[in-house]
C-alpha cells in the first residue's frame, strides 16, 4: 500500500476527472442537511442533521480509544443492527457525551429515537455523534427540543450550516464535494468534517460524514472506504491525542443510478480519496493554534509501516513542532525524533530536506544551504522530507505546528 | 519490581538513615569538580570537569536514540576499553556535538586526550558529555583552551560551578548528596544533573554524573545502578523527546574504605535511589516552561509495564498537560489518554483521583467533588492517581505541565 505522492487526481486517461463542486455533505442527490442552534453551546449552531431521503447503505470507522463515548457505542450497535441501512445522522457540538455513564447512554438512545420518529424511520437507522467537553452530562432536553427545528430546516442548502454546527475549536467549517461520471451518469461524493484538537490517526479521527449518490454494494463500499481512510484521515495528527468520540461515516444512497462495480470501484475510490484527503488536510491546517501546515514525507523505508512510524515520531515531537512555529532551522530535532522512533536506519546515509532543500546529509549539516532553508521556513505550508535510504516504501503524515495558540485554547477549554 | 511509594527513605530499623549533606558531585571523598567559562556559550559557565583523585570503577547508561552524539559513542567505547576504570568526566554545554560527522568525533577524541594529559591519566579513563544545540560544529579550539583552566579549578568546592556549567535551558542547578554508614564507616553518594527539555525515559535521560566513595565491585555497582535508574530517571518525562546525548554515569572510588557487599548493597541502593530520585524530580520540576510538578501514579495494573504505559500516555498528552497549566479540571482528557495507551481496562471500574480527590468513578463524574478538585489544581505539586482496578502492580511517572514558556523556549532556541 504505497502512498501515491503524485496526488490522487491523476486518473487513467480513459476516465473523466473528478471536478470540485459545492454542496458539501448535501452535494450528492437525495441528501439533505441542516444546522441549528439548540443552546448546547453558549452561542452559535450546535446541532446538525444529515438525512438521505432514499434507502441507503453506510459504513463507519470509529475511535480505537478504549474509552468510547456513548454515541460511539450506540452508533456501532445501530450500524450493525440496521445492517448498514443508515438513513440519518444526528450530530451535536458542545458536549462529547463521553464518561457520562448510563445517563449518557440513555440520552443518546432518546435522541436517536426522537430524530427517527420525526423522520419516519427506524431508530436503528440513526447514527449519533457528539463532540465537545468530556465528562459533562448531555443537556438532553435542549437536544430533544432542537431536533424538530433541525428536521424542519433540512434542505439541499443546509450543508454549510451543518458543517458549522459540528465545529468546536475549529476556526472554519470543513467541507468538500466532487462530481465525476460512471458510465454516462454523473456521480457525486461530498462531506463535512470537524477537527482541530485531540487528533491522531488510529483507525479513525475526528467527526466526518461523507455522502454519495453512487449505487454501491455494501461490501465494496466498506473495502473502498477502509482503504481511503487509511490513506487520508489516518495520515493526520495534530497532537497525538485520540478522542473518545472519533467517527467517520460514509452513506451511499444510489440516487444517481450509477452502479459502482468492477473497474468503476477504482474510479469511485479515487473520488472518495480526493474528498477525504482534502478534508484531512483541512483538519491539519486548522489544528488548534496552528500557524503552519506540515507534510512529513518519509521515503526509502523498508515498509510503509516503518515509514509511518518515523513520520509519526517527527509529527508528534513537541520540539520539532515548536521549532517550526518559531521558524527556526533546528533540524537536529527532526533527526533526533526519527532516531527514537524505534525504526532502525543508518543516520550517516539519511538525507533530510526541508521544503525541498537538503539540510542534513552524510551524518552532518549541508552547510551551504542553511541560510536558504532558514528563509524557506517562513512559508505557511512546509514539507519535511526524510530519505531513510533503506528500502523503497514511503509514508506521509499531515500535521501542524505547536504554538502559543494551542496552549491558549487547551489551557482554558472549559471556562 | 513494584515501586515503593512510601518513598525510599524507609529503611530497616537496624540501619542508619541516609542524611542529606552538601557537596553535590564532590561530596564523596576523593572527588574534585570544577566549572569554568570557555566561551562555548555566549555567556556563563559552560565547561565542567569531575575527577577522582584515586582509582575508581564506573558504569553508565546512555541514550537509546538511534542517532547518538559523538561524545556518547566515544564514552561508551572508553567505558568498555577502560573496563570501567573511569577517572574523569569532561562536560560541556552550548553544543551537543551531535549530527556533526567525523569532525565531531575527532573533536570529542581530542578533548578527551587533552584532559587526560592534563590529569596524567589514560585517555580511555575519560568520559565526555556534551549538551546543547544539535548539528552545529563543536568549537574545539575554545574547548581545548578551557581545559587547563578547568583542571586548575578542580576542588572539593567546585561542585556548584560544575552543576551550573552543564545547564542549558535549566533555570537552576540540580545537585544532591547524602551520607550514610556502612559498618562503622561513613559513605557518601552525590551527583549533579541537567535536564529541562528533550526528556523522556528510555533507559537514560539527560546528563547526570553521580559519585560515591563506597568501595563497590563493578558487577554490584552495575546491577544496583541499573535498578535505581529504572526506578528514578526512567520515571521521568518532560516532552517525550529522547535526546541524542543522554547519559547517566556513576563513579565509585572506594575512598571511604566502606565495602559494599552482601546486605550492604541493599543499603547502598537505597542511598543511591534517594540521590537519583531527588535529581529526577528536580529535572521534572524544572522542565522547560514548567509551572507545575506532576506525579502520575497508576495503581491496580496487571503489571508494572502496563501501569507505566498508562502513566506515560497520561504524562505525554499535550491536552492533559495544557489543562494542568490552565488549572482546568478537564479530567476527561486524563481518562481519554489512558484509554488510548493500548492497555486494556474497564473504564467503568477505574477510579481517578486528582490530588487525592476522587473525580471519576463508575464511568462518570463524581459530581460532589468537582469544586474541591478544581481548587486543588491551584497547587504547584499535583498528583494524578488512576486506579485501573485490574491487578496489583503500580507505576509512577514524574512530569510537568505544558505552558507558554515551553513554546517560548523551544520556538526560539537557537536565536
Tab-separated table of C-alpha atoms in Angstrom, chain B residues 61-202:
chain	number	residue	atom	x	y	z
B	61	UNK	CA	23.575	4.230	30.894
B	62	UNK	CA	23.215	6.044	27.607
B	63	UNK	CA	20.509	7.298	25.280
B	64	UNK	CA	18.638	4.643	23.326
B	65	UNK	CA	18.182	7.090	20.439
B	66	UNK	CA	19.489	5.554	17.226
B	67	UNK	CA	21.121	8.898	16.480
B	68	UNK	CA	23.870	9.112	19.075
B	69	UNK	CA	26.112	12.123	19.531
B	70	UNK	CA	29.873	11.700	19.169
B	71	UNK	CA	30.549	12.002	22.934
B	72	UNK	CA	28.032	9.213	23.628
B	73	UNK	CA	29.698	6.898	21.114
B	74	UNK	CA	33.169	7.748	22.426
B	75	UNK	CA	32.228	7.418	26.093
B	76	UNK	CA	30.647	4.002	25.580
B	77	UNK	CA	33.865	2.896	23.890
B	78	UNK	CA	36.044	4.309	26.677
B	79	UNK	CA	33.978	2.672	29.432
B	80	UNK	CA	34.414	-0.630	27.674
B	81	UNK	CA	38.128	-0.214	26.885
B	82	UNK	CA	38.988	1.008	30.381
B	83	UNK	CA	36.846	-1.789	31.837
B	84	UNK	CA	35.018	0.802	33.905
B	85	UNK	CA	38.140	2.334	35.430
B	86	UNK	CA	36.982	5.844	34.581
B	87	UNK	CA	38.706	8.664	36.432
B	88	UNK	CA	37.373	11.853	34.882
B	89	UNK	CA	34.361	13.332	33.129
B	90	UNK	CA	34.507	16.322	30.806
B	91	UNK	CA	31.157	18.006	30.171
B	92	UNK	CA	30.225	21.000	28.076
B	93	UNK	CA	27.009	22.852	27.441
B	94	UNK	CA	26.293	25.107	24.445
B	95	UNK	CA	26.904	22.433	21.789
B	96	UNK	CA	25.596	18.852	21.694
B	97	UNK	CA	28.258	17.690	19.202
B	98	UNK	CA	25.505	15.532	17.639
B	99	UNK	CA	24.989	15.109	13.862
B	100	UNK	CA	28.460	16.535	13.330
B	101	UNK	CA	30.039	13.705	11.356
B	102	UNK	CA	33.712	12.725	11.527
B	103	UNK	CA	34.864	16.143	12.651
B	104	UNK	CA	32.569	15.917	15.638
B	105	UNK	CA	34.075	12.585	16.629
B	106	UNK	CA	37.612	13.890	16.103
B	107	UNK	CA	36.809	16.814	18.389
B	108	UNK	CA	35.497	14.517	21.111
B	109	UNK	CA	38.647	12.374	20.870
B	110	UNK	CA	40.945	15.406	21.053
B	111	UNK	CA	39.170	16.847	24.065
B	112	UNK	CA	39.390	13.542	25.967
B	113	UNK	CA	43.106	13.294	25.159
B	114	UNK	CA	43.714	16.862	26.232
B	115	UNK	CA	42.024	16.377	29.595
B	116	UNK	CA	43.807	13.045	30.149
B	117	UNK	CA	47.213	14.601	29.548
B	118	UNK	CA	46.491	17.432	31.975
B	119	UNK	CA	45.382	14.955	34.639
B	120	UNK	CA	48.090	12.377	33.958
B	121	UNK	CA	45.636	9.568	33.218
B	122	UNK	CA	44.884	7.363	30.227
B	123	UNK	CA	42.550	8.950	27.604
B	124	UNK	CA	40.317	5.879	27.885
B	125	UNK	CA	39.691	6.823	31.508
B	126	UNK	CA	37.889	9.975	30.395
B	127	UNK	CA	34.167	10.138	29.672
B	128	UNK	CA	32.988	13.105	27.609
B	129	UNK	CA	29.467	14.544	27.562
B	130	UNK	CA	28.011	17.410	25.578
B	131	UNK	CA	24.653	19.150	25.609
B	132	UNK	CA	23.173	21.996	23.601
B	133	UNK	CA	22.105	22.545	20.007
B	134	UNK	CA	22.275	19.523	17.676
B	135	UNK	CA	24.042	19.789	14.328
B	136	UNK	CA	26.435	22.663	14.920
B	137	UNK	CA	30.186	22.083	14.894
B	138	UNK	CA	31.985	21.689	18.223
B	139	UNK	CA	34.099	24.803	18.900
B	140	UNK	CA	37.076	22.571	19.597
B	141	UNK	CA	39.672	25.333	19.995
B	142	UNK	CA	37.621	27.045	22.689
B	143	UNK	CA	37.067	23.738	24.406
B	144	UNK	CA	40.765	22.781	24.368
B	145	UNK	CA	41.660	26.240	25.615
B	146	UNK	CA	39.219	25.878	28.505
B	147	UNK	CA	40.537	22.539	29.728
B	148	UNK	CA	43.683	23.790	31.565
B	149	UNK	CA	41.578	26.348	33.430
B	150	UNK	CA	39.013	23.692	34.336
B	151	UNK	CA	41.754	21.378	35.621
B	152	UNK	CA	43.349	24.205	37.606
B	153	UNK	CA	39.987	24.993	39.196
B	154	UNK	CA	39.352	21.417	40.381
B	155	UNK	CA	38.475	21.392	44.071
B	156	UNK	CA	36.042	19.839	46.538
B	157	UNK	CA	34.186	23.176	46.406
B	158	UNK	CA	33.775	23.207	42.614
B	159	UNK	CA	30.545	21.167	42.631
B	160	UNK	CA	28.157	24.096	42.300
B	161	UNK	CA	30.121	25.639	39.434
B	162	UNK	CA	30.211	22.253	37.687
B	163	UNK	CA	26.443	21.846	38.072
B	164	UNK	CA	25.911	25.336	36.643
B	165	UNK	CA	28.298	24.740	33.743
B	166	UNK	CA	26.174	21.885	32.345
B	167	UNK	CA	22.901	23.867	32.338
B	168	UNK	CA	21.231	24.761	29.027
B	169	UNK	CA	17.590	25.814	29.392
B	170	UNK	CA	17.664	24.744	33.049
B	171	UNK	CA	16.741	27.590	35.358
B	172	UNK	CA	18.655	26.192	38.344
B	173	UNK	CA	21.420	23.727	39.049
B	174	UNK	CA	20.471	20.251	40.178
B	175	UNK	CA	22.587	18.550	42.812
B	176	UNK	CA	22.000	16.164	45.672
B	177	UNK	CA	24.222	14.319	48.142
B	178	UNK	CA	23.686	12.016	51.084
B	179	UNK	CA	25.784	10.412	53.776
B	180	UNK	CA	25.176	7.054	55.429
B	181	UNK	CA	27.178	4.413	57.266
B	182	UNK	CA	28.311	1.020	56.197
B	183	UNK	CA	29.749	-0.805	59.161
B	184	UNK	CA	31.420	1.930	61.178
B	185	UNK	CA	32.433	3.939	58.136
B	186	UNK	CA	30.694	6.960	56.685
B	187	UNK	CA	29.834	6.645	52.989
B	188	UNK	CA	28.761	9.407	50.659
B	189	UNK	CA	26.840	9.470	47.379
B	190	UNK	CA	26.337	12.703	45.462
B	191	UNK	CA	25.596	13.931	41.991
B	192	UNK	CA	24.624	16.616	39.574
B	193	UNK	CA	22.173	16.571	36.691
B	194	UNK	CA	20.934	18.740	33.872
B	195	UNK	CA	17.613	18.380	32.189
B	196	UNK	CA	14.787	20.710	31.216
B	197	UNK	CA	13.837	19.587	27.659
B	198	UNK	CA	14.142	16.595	25.297
B	199	UNK	CA	13.459	14.436	28.322
B	200	UNK	CA	11.860	11.032	28.047
B	201	UNK	CA	12.546	7.810	29.877
B	202	UNK	CA	14.169	5.344	27.520
